PDB file of C-alpha atoms in Angstrom:
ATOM      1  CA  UNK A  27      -8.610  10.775  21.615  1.00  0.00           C
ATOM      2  CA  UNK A  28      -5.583   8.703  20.601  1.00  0.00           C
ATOM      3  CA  UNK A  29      -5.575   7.219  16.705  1.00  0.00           C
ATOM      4  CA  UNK A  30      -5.158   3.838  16.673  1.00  0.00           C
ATOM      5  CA  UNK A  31      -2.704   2.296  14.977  1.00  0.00           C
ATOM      6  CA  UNK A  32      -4.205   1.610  11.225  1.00  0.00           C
ATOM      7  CA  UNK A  33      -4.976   5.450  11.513  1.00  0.00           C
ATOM      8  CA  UNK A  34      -1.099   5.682  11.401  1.00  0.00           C
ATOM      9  CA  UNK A  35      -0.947   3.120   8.880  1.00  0.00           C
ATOM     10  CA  UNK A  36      -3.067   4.663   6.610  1.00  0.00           C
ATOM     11  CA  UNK A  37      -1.706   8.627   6.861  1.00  0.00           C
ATOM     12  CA  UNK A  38       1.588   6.994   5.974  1.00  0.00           C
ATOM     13  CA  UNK A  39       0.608   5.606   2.792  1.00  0.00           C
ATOM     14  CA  UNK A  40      -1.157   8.751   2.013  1.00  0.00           C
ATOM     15  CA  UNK A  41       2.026  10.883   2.538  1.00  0.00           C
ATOM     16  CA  UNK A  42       3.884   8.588   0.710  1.00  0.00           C
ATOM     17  CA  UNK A  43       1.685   8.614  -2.843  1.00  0.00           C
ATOM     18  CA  UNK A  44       2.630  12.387  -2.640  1.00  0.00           C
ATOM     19  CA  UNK A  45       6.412  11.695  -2.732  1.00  0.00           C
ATOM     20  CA  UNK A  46       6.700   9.401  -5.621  1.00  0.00           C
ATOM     21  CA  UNK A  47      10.088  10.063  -7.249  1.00  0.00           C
ATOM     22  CA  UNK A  48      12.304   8.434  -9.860  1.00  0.00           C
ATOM     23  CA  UNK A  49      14.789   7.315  -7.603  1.00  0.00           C
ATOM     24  CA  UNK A  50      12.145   5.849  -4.835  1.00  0.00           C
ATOM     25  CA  UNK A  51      11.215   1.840  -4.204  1.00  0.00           C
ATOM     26  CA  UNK A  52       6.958   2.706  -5.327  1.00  0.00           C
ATOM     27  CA  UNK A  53       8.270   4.256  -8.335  1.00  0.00           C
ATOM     28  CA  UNK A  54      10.814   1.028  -8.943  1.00  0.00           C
ATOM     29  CA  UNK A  55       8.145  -1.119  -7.969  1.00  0.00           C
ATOM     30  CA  UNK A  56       5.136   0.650 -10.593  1.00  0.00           C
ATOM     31  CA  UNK A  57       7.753  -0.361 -12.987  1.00  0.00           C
ATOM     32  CA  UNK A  58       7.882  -3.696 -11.894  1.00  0.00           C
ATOM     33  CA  UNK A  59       4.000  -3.995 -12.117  1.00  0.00           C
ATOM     34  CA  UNK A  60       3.627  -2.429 -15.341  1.00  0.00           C
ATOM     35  CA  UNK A  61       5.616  -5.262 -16.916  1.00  0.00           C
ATOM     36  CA  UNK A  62       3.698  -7.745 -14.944  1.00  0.00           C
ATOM     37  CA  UNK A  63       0.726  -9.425 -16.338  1.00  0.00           C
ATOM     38  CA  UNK A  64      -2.773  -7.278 -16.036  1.00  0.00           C
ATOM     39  CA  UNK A  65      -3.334  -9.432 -12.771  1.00  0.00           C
ATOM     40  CA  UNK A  66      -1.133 -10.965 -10.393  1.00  0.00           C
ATOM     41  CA  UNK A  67      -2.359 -12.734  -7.324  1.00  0.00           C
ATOM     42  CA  UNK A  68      -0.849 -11.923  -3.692  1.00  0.00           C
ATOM     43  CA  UNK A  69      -1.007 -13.880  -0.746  1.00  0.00           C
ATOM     44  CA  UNK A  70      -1.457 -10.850   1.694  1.00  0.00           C
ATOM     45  CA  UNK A  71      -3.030  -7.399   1.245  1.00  0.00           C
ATOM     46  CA  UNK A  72      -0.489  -4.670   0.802  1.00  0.00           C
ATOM     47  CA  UNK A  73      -3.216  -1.596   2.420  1.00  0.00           C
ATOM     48  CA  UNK A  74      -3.757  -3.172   5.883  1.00  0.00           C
ATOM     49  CA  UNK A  75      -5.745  -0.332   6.643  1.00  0.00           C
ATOM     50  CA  UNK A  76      -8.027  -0.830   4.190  1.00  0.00           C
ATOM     51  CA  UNK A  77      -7.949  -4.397   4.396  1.00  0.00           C
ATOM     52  CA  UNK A  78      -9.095  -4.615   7.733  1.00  0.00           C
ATOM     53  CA  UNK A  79     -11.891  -2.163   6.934  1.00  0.00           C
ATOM     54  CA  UNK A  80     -13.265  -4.494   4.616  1.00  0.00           C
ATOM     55  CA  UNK A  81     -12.947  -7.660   7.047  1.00  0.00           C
ATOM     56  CA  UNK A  82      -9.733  -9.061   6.261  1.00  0.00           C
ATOM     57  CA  UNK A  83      -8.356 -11.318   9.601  1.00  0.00           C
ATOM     58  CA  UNK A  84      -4.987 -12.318   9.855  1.00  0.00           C
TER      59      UNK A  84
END
């Protein structure tokens, strides 16, 4: 059976979250965050995968 693509989507940003290092762009960008205020609005989901799951339509 062939994975569809937000399969691939989501085993990416699984692999990823293991191979958080100093010099990375996640570990720049947690930075970022933590001197951002508690709660910061978006205008598009940043897990796709898990967006759609939950009934997001783009």
């Amino acid at each position: 059976m062939v994975k569809s693509g937000y399969s691939y989507i989501s085993d990416t940003w699984h692999k990823n979250e293991r191979k958080i290092t100093y010099e990375s762009d996640n570990w720049n960008r947690l930075v970022q965050y933590r001197k951002e205020g508690v709660i910061t609005r978006i205008d598009k989901p940043t897990k796709l995968h898990r967006a759609r799951m939950l009934g997001y339509q783009a």
